[in-house]
PDB file of N, CA, C and O in Angstrom:
ATOM      1  N   MET D 342      -0.908  -4.111  -7.423  1.00  0.00           N
ATOM      2  CA  MET D 342      -1.275  -2.760  -7.779  1.00  0.00           C
ATOM      3  C   MET D 342      -0.217  -1.828  -7.195  1.00  0.00           C
ATOM      4  O   MET D 342       0.136  -1.932  -6.027  1.00  0.00           O
ATOM      5  N   VAL D 343       0.277  -0.924  -8.011  1.00  0.00           N
ATOM      6  CA  VAL D 343       1.334  -0.012  -7.602  1.00  0.00           C
ATOM      7  C   VAL D 343       0.844   1.421  -7.782  1.00  0.00           C
ATOM      8  O   VAL D 343       0.373   1.795  -8.858  1.00  0.00           O
ATOM      9  N   PHE D 344       0.954   2.211  -6.706  1.00  0.00           N
ATOM     10  CA  PHE D 344       0.528   3.604  -6.736  1.00  0.00           C
ATOM     11  C   PHE D 344       1.729   4.488  -6.447  1.00  0.00           C
ATOM     12  O   PHE D 344       2.252   4.471  -5.328  1.00  0.00           O
ATOM     13  N   PRO D 345       2.216   5.268  -7.433  1.00  0.00           N
ATOM     14  CA  PRO D 345       3.349   6.153  -7.168  1.00  0.00           C
ATOM     15  C   PRO D 345       2.930   7.273  -6.212  1.00  0.00           C
ATOM     16  O   PRO D 345       1.852   7.845  -6.340  1.00  0.00           O
ATOM     17  N   LEU D 346       3.794   7.554  -5.234  1.00  0.00           N
ATOM     18  CA  LEU D 346       3.527   8.614  -4.268  1.00  0.00           C
ATOM     19  C   LEU D 346       4.472   9.801  -4.430  1.00  0.00           C
ATOM     20  O   LEU D 346       4.322  10.797  -3.736  1.00  0.00           O
ATOM     21  N   THR D 347       5.444   9.682  -5.335  1.00  0.00           N
ATOM     22  CA  THR D 347       6.374  10.770  -5.611  1.00  0.00           C
ATOM     23  C   THR D 347       6.487  10.953  -7.117  1.00  0.00           C
ATOM     24  O   THR D 347       6.150  10.069  -7.896  1.00  0.00           O
ATOM     25  N   HIS D 348       6.991  12.101  -7.518  1.00  0.00           N
ATOM     26  CA  HIS D 348       7.229  12.393  -8.939  1.00  0.00           C
ATOM     27  C   HIS D 348       8.499  11.660  -9.363  1.00  0.00           C
ATOM     28  O   HIS D 348       9.498  11.664  -8.643  1.00  0.00           O
ATOM     29  N   PRO D 349       8.506  11.010 -10.548  1.00  0.00           N
ATOM     30  CA  PRO D 349       9.684  10.238 -10.983  1.00  0.00           C
ATOM     31  C   PRO D 349      10.990  11.025 -10.998  1.00  0.00           C
ATOM     32  O   PRO D 349      12.045  10.461 -10.776  1.00  0.00           O
ATOM     33  N   ALA D 350      10.950  12.329 -11.232  1.00  0.00           N
ATOM     34  CA  ALA D 350      12.175  13.127 -11.322  1.00  0.00           C
ATOM     35  C   ALA D 350      12.710  13.539  -9.947  1.00  0.00           C
ATOM     36  O   ALA D 350      13.723  14.216  -9.862  1.00  0.00           O
ATOM     37  N   SER D 351      12.050  13.137  -8.860  1.00  0.00           N
ATOM     38  CA  SER D 351      12.456  13.591  -7.523  1.00  0.00           C
ATOM     39  C   SER D 351      13.687  12.870  -6.976  1.00  0.00           C
ATOM     40  O   SER D 351      14.170  13.224  -5.922  1.00  0.00           O
ATOM     41  N   GLY D 352      14.194  11.869  -7.656  1.00  0.00           N
ATOM     42  CA  GLY D 352      15.352  11.116  -7.168  1.00  0.00           C
ATOM     43  C   GLY D 352      14.909   9.886  -6.406  1.00  0.00           C
ATOM     44  O   GLY D 352      14.918   8.790  -6.916  1.00  0.00           O
ATOM     45  N   VAL D 353      14.475  10.065  -5.169  1.00  0.00           N
ATOM     46  CA  VAL D 353      13.938   8.957  -4.379  1.00  0.00           C
ATOM     47  C   VAL D 353      12.505   8.722  -4.824  1.00  0.00           C
ATOM     48  O   VAL D 353      11.729   9.659  -4.955  1.00  0.00           O
ATOM     49  N   GLN D 354      12.160   7.478  -5.072  1.00  0.00           N
ATOM     50  CA  GLN D 354      10.803   7.160  -5.524  1.00  0.00           C
ATOM     51  C   GLN D 354      10.087   6.347  -4.471  1.00  0.00           C
ATOM     52  O   GLN D 354      10.654   5.418  -3.898  1.00  0.00           O
ATOM     53  N   VAL D 355       8.828   6.697  -4.209  1.00  0.00           N
ATOM     54  CA  VAL D 355       8.021   6.026  -3.196  1.00  0.00           C
ATOM     55  C   VAL D 355       6.755   5.505  -3.851  1.00  0.00           C
ATOM     56  O   VAL D 355       6.111   6.218  -4.623  1.00  0.00           O
ATOM     57  N   TRP D 356       6.414   4.243  -3.546  1.00  0.00           N
ATOM     58  CA  TRP D 356       5.191   3.641  -4.064  1.00  0.00           C
ATOM     59  C   TRP D 356       4.426   2.980  -2.926  1.00  0.00           C
ATOM     60  O   TRP D 356       5.025   2.453  -1.996  1.00  0.00           O
ATOM     61  N   LYS D 357       3.122   2.974  -3.036  1.00  0.00           N
ATOM     62  CA  LYS D 357       2.289   2.120  -2.199  1.00  0.00           C
ATOM     63  C   LYS D 357       1.970   0.913  -3.072  1.00  0.00           C
ATOM     64  O   LYS D 357       1.488   1.065  -4.194  1.00  0.00           O
ATOM     65  N   VAL D 358       2.243  -0.288  -2.546  1.00  0.00           N
ATOM     66  CA  VAL D 358       2.055  -1.514  -3.317  1.00  0.00           C
ATOM     67  C   VAL D 358       1.042  -2.392  -2.587  1.00  0.00           C
ATOM     68  O   VAL D 358       1.206  -2.672  -1.402  1.00  0.00           O
ATOM     69  N   ILE D 359       0.007  -2.791  -3.289  1.00  0.00           N
ATOM     70  CA  ILE D 359      -0.961  -3.744  -2.758  1.00  0.00           C
ATOM     71  C   ILE D 359      -0.671  -5.073  -3.432  1.00  0.00           C
ATOM     72  O   ILE D 359      -0.701  -5.176  -4.661  1.00  0.00           O
ATOM     73  N   ILE D 360      -0.378  -6.085  -2.621  1.00  0.00           N
ATOM     74  CA  ILE D 360       0.051  -7.377  -3.145  1.00  0.00           C
ATOM     75  C   ILE D 360      -1.119  -8.356  -3.073  1.00  0.00           C
ATOM     76  O   ILE D 360      -1.562  -8.709  -1.988  1.00  0.00           O
ATOM     77  N   PRO D 361      -1.624  -8.799  -4.225  1.00  0.00           N
ATOM     78  CA  PRO D 361      -2.729  -9.768  -4.228  1.00  0.00           C
ATOM     79  C   PRO D 361      -2.206 -11.174  -3.943  1.00  0.00           C
ATOM     80  O   PRO D 361      -1.000 -11.426  -4.018  1.00  0.00           O
ATOM     81  N   PRO D 362      -3.103 -12.110  -3.612  1.00  0.00           N
ATOM     82  CA  PRO D 362      -2.673 -13.506  -3.439  1.00  0.00           C
ATOM     83  C   PRO D 362      -2.023 -14.005  -4.730  1.00  0.00           C
ATOM     84  O   PRO D 362      -2.417 -13.612  -5.824  1.00  0.00           O
ATOM     85  N   ARG D 363      -1.025 -14.850  -4.581  1.00  0.00           N
ATOM     86  CA  ARG D 363      -0.316 -15.395  -5.745  1.00  0.00           C
ATOM     87  C   ARG D 363      -0.192 -16.899  -5.594  1.00  0.00           C
ATOM     88  O   ARG D 363      -0.230 -17.439  -4.507  1.00  0.00           O
ATOM     89  N   SER D 364       0.044 -17.537  -6.712  1.00  0.00           N
ATOM     90  CA  SER D 364       0.351 -18.964  -6.679  1.00  0.00           C
ATOM     91  C   SER D 364       1.654 -19.182  -7.432  1.00  0.00           C
ATOM     92  O   SER D 364       2.096 -18.329  -8.186  1.00  0.00           O
ATOM     93  N   GLY D 365       2.251 -20.312  -7.219  1.00  0.00           N
ATOM     94  CA  GLY D 365       3.506 -20.611  -7.899  1.00  0.00           C
ATOM     95  C   GLY D 365       4.700 -20.319  -7.015  1.00  0.00           C
ATOM     96  O   GLY D 365       4.584 -19.764  -5.924  1.00  0.00           O
ATOM     97  N   GLU D 366       5.851 -20.687  -7.497  1.00  0.00           N
ATOM     98  CA  GLU D 366       7.096 -20.515  -6.758  1.00  0.00           C
ATOM     99  C   GLU D 366       7.644 -19.104  -6.930  1.00  0.00           C
ATOM    100  O   GLU D 366       7.577 -18.538  -8.026  1.00  0.00           O
ATOM    101  N   PRO D 367       8.218 -18.536  -5.871  1.00  0.00           N
ATOM    102  CA  PRO D 367       8.846 -17.212  -5.982  1.00  0.00           C
ATOM    103  C   PRO D 367      10.042 -17.252  -6.933  1.00  0.00           C
ATOM    104  O   PRO D 367      10.770 -18.245  -6.971  1.00  0.00           O
ATOM    105  N   VAL D 368      10.220 -16.189  -7.692  1.00  0.00           N
ATOM    106  CA  VAL D 368      11.373 -16.036  -8.578  1.00  0.00           C
ATOM    107  C   VAL D 368      12.189 -14.857  -8.060  1.00  0.00           C
ATOM    108  O   VAL D 368      11.718 -13.718  -8.078  1.00  0.00           O
ATOM    109  N   LEU D 369      13.391 -15.133  -7.558  1.00  0.00           N
ATOM    110  CA  LEU D 369      14.246 -14.076  -7.028  1.00  0.00           C
ATOM    111  C   LEU D 369      14.837 -13.267  -8.175  1.00  0.00           C
ATOM    112  O   LEU D 369      15.207 -13.816  -9.211  1.00  0.00           O
ATOM    113  N   ARG D 370      14.909 -11.966  -7.966  1.00  0.00           N
ATOM    114  CA  ARG D 370      15.429 -11.049  -8.988  1.00  0.00           C
ATOM    115  C   ARG D 370      16.481 -10.133  -8.372  1.00  0.00           C
ATOM    116  O   ARG D 370      16.523  -9.962  -7.160  1.00  0.00           O
ATOM    117  N   THR D 371      17.274  -9.511  -9.229  1.00  0.00           N
ATOM    118  CA  THR D 371      18.232  -8.492  -8.812  1.00  0.00           C
ATOM    119  C   THR D 371      18.108  -7.303  -9.745  1.00  0.00           C
ATOM    120  O   THR D 371      17.667  -7.432 -10.892  1.00  0.00           O
ATOM    121  N   HIS D 372      18.475  -6.141  -9.255  1.00  0.00           N
ATOM    122  CA  HIS D 372      18.529  -4.921 -10.068  1.00  0.00           C
ATOM    123  C   HIS D 372      19.302  -3.878  -9.285  1.00  0.00           C
ATOM    124  O   HIS D 372      19.550  -4.040  -8.091  1.00  0.00           O
ATOM    125  N   ASP D 373      19.711  -2.823  -9.934  1.00  0.00           N
ATOM    126  CA  ASP D 373      20.420  -1.748  -9.249  1.00  0.00           C
ATOM    127  C   ASP D 373      19.450  -0.999  -8.349  1.00  0.00           C
ATOM    128  O   ASP D 373      18.273  -0.824  -8.688  1.00  0.00           O
ATOM    129  N   GLY D 374      19.941  -0.574  -7.209  1.00  0.00           N
ATOM    130  CA  GLY D 374      19.129   0.243  -6.333  1.00  0.00           C
ATOM    131  C   GLY D 374      19.138  -0.229  -4.898  1.00  0.00           C
ATOM    132  O   GLY D 374      19.964  -1.044  -4.482  1.00  0.00           O
ATOM    133  N   TYR D 375      18.189   0.295  -4.153  1.00  0.00           N
ATOM    134  CA  TYR D 375      18.078   0.034  -2.727  1.00  0.00           C
ATOM    135  C   TYR D 375      16.603   0.076  -2.394  1.00  0.00           C
ATOM    136  O   TYR D 375      15.897   0.996  -2.808  1.00  0.00           O
ATOM    137  N   ASP D 376      16.085  -0.913  -1.679  1.00  0.00           N
ATOM    138  CA  ASP D 376      14.667  -0.954  -1.313  1.00  0.00           C
ATOM    139  C   ASP D 376      14.496  -0.765   0.182  1.00  0.00           C
ATOM    140  O   ASP D 376      15.310  -1.245   0.983  1.00  0.00           O
ATOM    141  N   TRP D 377      13.425  -0.072   0.536  1.00  0.00           N
ATOM    142  CA  TRP D 377      13.007   0.094   1.919  1.00  0.00           C
ATOM    143  C   TRP D 377      11.535  -0.250   1.944  1.00  0.00           C
ATOM    144  O   TRP D 377      10.749   0.325   1.184  1.00  0.00           O
ATOM    145  N   LEU D 378      11.147  -1.207   2.769  1.00  0.00           N
ATOM    146  CA  LEU D 378       9.764  -1.683   2.829  1.00  0.00           C
ATOM    147  C   LEU D 378       9.198  -1.437   4.217  1.00  0.00           C
ATOM    148  O   LEU D 378       9.872  -1.704   5.220  1.00  0.00           O
ATOM    149  N   TYR D 379       7.949  -0.968   4.285  1.00  0.00           N
ATOM    150  CA  TYR D 379       7.232  -0.796   5.551  1.00  0.00           C
ATOM    151  C   TYR D 379       5.880  -1.470   5.385  1.00  0.00           C
ATOM    152  O   TYR D 379       5.144  -1.160   4.447  1.00  0.00           O
ATOM    153  N   ILE D 380       5.557  -2.388   6.274  1.00  0.00           N
ATOM    154  CA  ILE D 380       4.320  -3.148   6.154  1.00  0.00           C
ATOM    155  C   ILE D 380       3.193  -2.395   6.853  1.00  0.00           C
ATOM    156  O   ILE D 380       3.247  -2.144   8.058  1.00  0.00           O
ATOM    157  N   LEU D 381       2.166  -2.017   6.078  1.00  0.00           N
ATOM    158  CA  LEU D 381       1.007  -1.302   6.624  1.00  0.00           C
ATOM    159  C   LEU D 381      -0.031  -2.259   7.182  1.00  0.00           C
ATOM    160  O   LEU D 381      -0.622  -2.005   8.231  1.00  0.00           O
ATOM    161  N   SER D 382      -0.320  -3.333   6.464  1.00  0.00           N
ATOM    162  CA  SER D 382      -1.327  -4.296   6.917  1.00  0.00           C
ATOM    163  C   SER D 382      -1.041  -5.651   6.287  1.00  0.00           C
ATOM    164  O   SER D 382      -0.329  -5.744   5.290  1.00  0.00           O
ATOM    165  N   GLY D 383      -1.608  -6.694   6.877  1.00  0.00           N
ATOM    166  CA  GLY D 383      -1.404  -8.042   6.360  1.00  0.00           C
ATOM    167  C   GLY D 383      -0.034  -8.578   6.730  1.00  0.00           C
ATOM    168  O   GLY D 383       0.670  -8.011   7.563  1.00  0.00           O
ATOM    169  N   ARG D 384       0.323  -9.679   6.093  1.00  0.00           N
ATOM    170  CA  ARG D 384       1.627 -10.300   6.316  1.00  0.00           C
ATOM    171  C   ARG D 384       2.310 -10.481   4.961  1.00  0.00           C
ATOM    172  O   ARG D 384       1.665 -10.875   3.999  1.00  0.00           O
ATOM    173  N   MET D 385       3.598 -10.158   4.919  1.00  0.00           N
ATOM    174  CA  MET D 385       4.348 -10.241   3.676  1.00  0.00           C
ATOM    175  C   MET D 385       5.529 -11.184   3.863  1.00  0.00           C
ATOM    176  O   MET D 385       6.179 -11.185   4.901  1.00  0.00           O
ATOM    177  N   ARG D 386       5.779 -11.981   2.849  1.00  0.00           N
ATOM    178  CA  ARG D 386       6.951 -12.856   2.838  1.00  0.00           C
ATOM    179  C   ARG D 386       8.041 -12.178   2.027  1.00  0.00           C
ATOM    180  O   ARG D 386       7.811 -11.744   0.894  1.00  0.00           O
ATOM    181  N   LEU D 387       9.227 -12.065   2.612  1.00  0.00           N
ATOM    182  CA  LEU D 387      10.393 -11.500   1.944  1.00  0.00           C
ATOM    183  C   LEU D 387      11.466 -12.576   1.896  1.00  0.00           C
ATOM    184  O   LEU D 387      11.865 -13.108   2.931  1.00  0.00           O
ATOM    185  N   ILE D 388      11.894 -12.904   0.691  1.00  0.00           N
ATOM    186  CA  ILE D 388      13.043 -13.785   0.520  1.00  0.00           C
ATOM    187  C   ILE D 388      14.186 -12.892   0.070  1.00  0.00           C
ATOM    188  O   ILE D 388      14.089 -12.220  -0.955  1.00  0.00           O
ATOM    189  N   LEU D 389      15.235 -12.889   0.864  1.00  0.00           N
ATOM    190  CA  LEU D 389      16.390 -12.033   0.601  1.00  0.00           C
ATOM    191  C   LEU D 389      17.629 -12.917   0.674  1.00  0.00           C
ATOM    192  O   LEU D 389      18.051 -13.323   1.764  1.00  0.00           O
ATOM    193  N   ALA D 390      18.148 -13.256  -0.513  1.00  0.00           N
ATOM    194  CA  ALA D 390      19.262 -14.218  -0.623  1.00  0.00           C
ATOM    195  C   ALA D 390      18.843 -15.511   0.070  1.00  0.00           C
ATOM    196  O   ALA D 390      17.828 -16.077  -0.295  1.00  0.00           O
ATOM    197  N   GLU D 391      19.550 -15.951   1.116  1.00  0.00           N
ATOM    198  CA  GLU D 391      19.206 -17.211   1.772  1.00  0.00           C
ATOM    199  C   GLU D 391      18.243 -17.038   2.943  1.00  0.00           C
ATOM    200  O   GLU D 391      17.885 -18.002   3.607  1.00  0.00           O
ATOM    201  N   HIS D 392      17.776 -15.824   3.198  1.00  0.00           N
ATOM    202  CA  HIS D 392      16.861 -15.547   4.306  1.00  0.00           C
ATOM    203  C   HIS D 392      15.410 -15.557   3.820  1.00  0.00           C
ATOM    204  O   HIS D 392      15.090 -14.963   2.800  1.00  0.00           O
ATOM    205  N   ASP D 393      14.536 -16.205   4.572  1.00  0.00           N
ATOM    206  CA  ASP D 393      13.101 -16.268   4.272  1.00  0.00           C
ATOM    207  C   ASP D 393      12.373 -15.695   5.493  1.00  0.00           C
ATOM    208  O   ASP D 393      12.347 -16.316   6.553  1.00  0.00           O
ATOM    209  N   ILE D 394      11.812 -14.502   5.342  1.00  0.00           N
ATOM    210  CA  ILE D 394      11.287 -13.741   6.467  1.00  0.00           C
ATOM    211  C   ILE D 394       9.796 -13.483   6.273  1.00  0.00           C
ATOM    212  O   ILE D 394       9.371 -13.108   5.174  1.00  0.00           O
ATOM    213  N   THR D 395       9.005 -13.657   7.324  1.00  0.00           N
ATOM    214  CA  THR D 395       7.601 -13.262   7.294  1.00  0.00           C
ATOM    215  C   THR D 395       7.476 -11.978   8.107  1.00  0.00           C
ATOM    216  O   THR D 395       7.871 -11.935   9.275  1.00  0.00           O
ATOM    217  N   MET D 396       6.941 -10.936   7.468  1.00  0.00           N
ATOM    218  CA  MET D 396       6.836  -9.620   8.099  1.00  0.00           C
ATOM    219  C   MET D 396       5.378  -9.302   8.402  1.00  0.00           C
ATOM    220  O   MET D 396       4.487  -9.737   7.688  1.00  0.00           O
ATOM    221  N   LYS D 397       5.151  -8.515   9.448  1.00  0.00           N
ATOM    222  CA  LYS D 397       3.800  -8.124   9.838  1.00  0.00           C
ATOM    223  C   LYS D 397       3.722  -6.596   9.943  1.00  0.00           C
ATOM    224  O   LYS D 397       4.756  -5.913   9.865  1.00  0.00           O
ATOM    225  N   PRO D 398       2.516  -6.045  10.118  1.00  0.00           N
ATOM    226  CA  PRO D 398       2.368  -4.583  10.167  1.00  0.00           C
ATOM    227  C   PRO D 398       3.315  -3.916  11.170  1.00  0.00           C
ATOM    228  O   PRO D 398       3.522  -4.415  12.272  1.00  0.00           O
ATOM    229  N   GLY D 399       3.895  -2.807  10.716  1.00  0.00           N
ATOM    230  CA  GLY D 399       4.822  -2.043  11.533  1.00  0.00           C
ATOM    231  C   GLY D 399       6.270  -2.451  11.378  1.00  0.00           C
ATOM    232  O   GLY D 399       7.164  -1.759  11.857  1.00  0.00           O
ATOM    233  N   GLU D 400       6.532  -3.560  10.689  1.00  0.00           N
ATOM    234  CA  GLU D 400       7.915  -3.988  10.499  1.00  0.00           C
ATOM    235  C   GLU D 400       8.499  -3.380   9.228  1.00  0.00           C
ATOM    236  O   GLU D 400       7.774  -3.056   8.287  1.00  0.00           O
ATOM    237  N   VAL D 401       9.820  -3.250   9.230  1.00  0.00           N
ATOM    238  CA  VAL D 401      10.550  -2.580   8.152  1.00  0.00           C
ATOM    239  C   VAL D 401      11.688  -3.476   7.672  1.00  0.00           C
ATOM    240  O   VAL D 401      12.301  -4.175   8.466  1.00  0.00           O
ATOM    241  N   ALA D 402      11.964  -3.427   6.374  1.00  0.00           N
ATOM    242  CA  ALA D 402      13.142  -4.093   5.810  1.00  0.00           C
ATOM    243  C   ALA D 402      13.808  -3.117   4.853  1.00  0.00           C
ATOM    244  O   ALA D 402      13.138  -2.324   4.196  1.00  0.00           O
ATOM    245  N   GLU D 403      15.112  -3.167   4.805  1.00  0.00           N
ATOM    246  CA  GLU D 403      15.849  -2.387   3.820  1.00  0.00           C
ATOM    247  C   GLU D 403      17.014  -3.225   3.328  1.00  0.00           C
ATOM    248  O   GLU D 403      17.615  -3.980   4.092  1.00  0.00           O
ATOM    249  N   PHE D 404      17.300  -3.118   2.035  1.00  0.00           N
ATOM    250  CA  PHE D 404      18.359  -3.942   1.465  1.00  0.00           C
ATOM    251  C   PHE D 404      18.794  -3.396   0.115  1.00  0.00           C
ATOM    252  O   PHE D 404      18.057  -2.691  -0.561  1.00  0.00           O
ATOM    253  N   GLU D 405      20.018  -3.755  -0.260  1.00  0.00           N
ATOM    254  CA  GLU D 405      20.549  -3.439  -1.580  1.00  0.00           C
ATOM    255  C   GLU D 405      19.938  -4.425  -2.566  1.00  0.00           C
ATOM    256  O   GLU D 405      19.963  -5.640  -2.349  1.00  0.00           O
ATOM    257  N   THR D 406      19.388  -3.929  -3.651  1.00  0.00           N
ATOM    258  CA  THR D 406      18.642  -4.778  -4.574  1.00  0.00           C
ATOM    259  C   THR D 406      19.525  -5.622  -5.494  1.00  0.00           C
ATOM    260  O   THR D 406      19.004  -6.378  -6.302  1.00  0.00           O
ATOM    261  N   ARG D 407      20.838  -5.519  -5.364  1.00  0.00           N
ATOM    262  CA  ARG D 407      21.700  -6.442  -6.092  1.00  0.00           C
ATOM    263  C   ARG D 407      21.713  -7.816  -5.431  1.00  0.00           C
ATOM    264  O   ARG D 407      22.180  -8.779  -6.032  1.00  0.00           O
ATOM    265  N   LEU D 408      21.172  -7.897  -4.187  1.00  0.00           N
ATOM    266  CA  LEU D 408      20.961  -9.202  -3.556  1.00  0.00           C
ATOM    267  C   LEU D 408      19.730  -9.837  -4.186  1.00  0.00           C
ATOM    268  O   LEU D 408      18.727  -9.150  -4.408  1.00  0.00           O
ATOM    269  N   PRO D 409      19.757 -11.124  -4.480  1.00  0.00           N
ATOM    270  CA  PRO D 409      18.561 -11.777  -5.024  1.00  0.00           C
ATOM    271  C   PRO D 409      17.405 -11.638  -4.021  1.00  0.00           C
ATOM    272  O   PRO D 409      17.587 -11.891  -2.826  1.00  0.00           O
ATOM    273  N   HIS D 410      16.236 -11.202  -4.506  1.00  0.00           N
ATOM    274  CA  HIS D 410      15.126 -10.966  -3.601  1.00  0.00           C
ATOM    275  C   HIS D 410      13.779 -11.194  -4.289  1.00  0.00           C
ATOM    276  O   HIS D 410      13.673 -11.170  -5.508  1.00  0.00           O
ATOM    277  N   TRP D 411      12.775 -11.401  -3.442  1.00  0.00           N
ATOM    278  CA  TRP D 411      11.388 -11.559  -3.874  1.00  0.00           C
ATOM    279  C   TRP D 411      10.520 -11.198  -2.687  1.00  0.00           C
ATOM    280  O   TRP D 411      10.885 -11.473  -1.541  1.00  0.00           O
ATOM    281  N   PHE D 412       9.366 -10.558  -2.932  1.00  0.00           N
ATOM    282  CA  PHE D 412       8.392 -10.383  -1.854  1.00  0.00           C
ATOM    283  C   PHE D 412       6.989 -10.584  -2.392  1.00  0.00           C
ATOM    284  O   PHE D 412       6.703 -10.348  -3.554  1.00  0.00           O
ATOM    285  N   GLY D 413       6.145 -11.073  -1.508  1.00  0.00           N
ATOM    286  CA  GLY D 413       4.755 -11.368  -1.873  1.00  0.00           C
ATOM    287  C   GLY D 413       3.966 -11.682  -0.620  1.00  0.00           C
ATOM    288  O   GLY D 413       4.476 -11.557   0.505  1.00  0.00           O
ATOM    289  N   PRO D 414       2.736 -12.137  -0.789  1.00  0.00           N
ATOM    290  CA  PRO D 414       1.906 -12.429   0.385  1.00  0.00           C
ATOM    291  C   PRO D 414       2.475 -13.612   1.172  1.00  0.00           C
ATOM    292  O   PRO D 414       3.016 -14.551   0.594  1.00  0.00           O
ATOM    293  N   ALA D 415       2.325 -13.531   2.494  1.00  0.00           N
ATOM    294  CA  ALA D 415       2.833 -14.615   3.342  1.00  0.00           C
ATOM    295  C   ALA D 415       1.868 -15.792   3.391  1.00  0.00           C
ATOM    296  O   ALA D 415       2.280 -16.902   3.685  1.00  0.00           O
ATOM    297  N   ASP D 416       0.608 -15.545   3.152  1.00  0.00           N
ATOM    298  CA  ASP D 416      -0.415 -16.607   3.260  1.00  0.00           C
ATOM    299  C   ASP D 416      -0.960 -16.981   1.905  1.00  0.00           C
ATOM    300  O   ASP D 416      -1.046 -16.188   1.022  1.00  0.00           O
TER     301      ASP D 416
END
């Protein structure tokens, strides 16, 4: 579930994302842009190129989205 928190024309776009449980293998993607992630609750798995990171509340990640990446629930 994705909830926009800014107006699309504002330049920088902010969303609150609720990630449900998933099954299957992660599919890494690339696109133009830059992502900044802040974990509010739960645990999130971030695969960023060859790095596989489990993040917890209060942790932050930022990266250029031309790097292959995927994020989803850690559990």
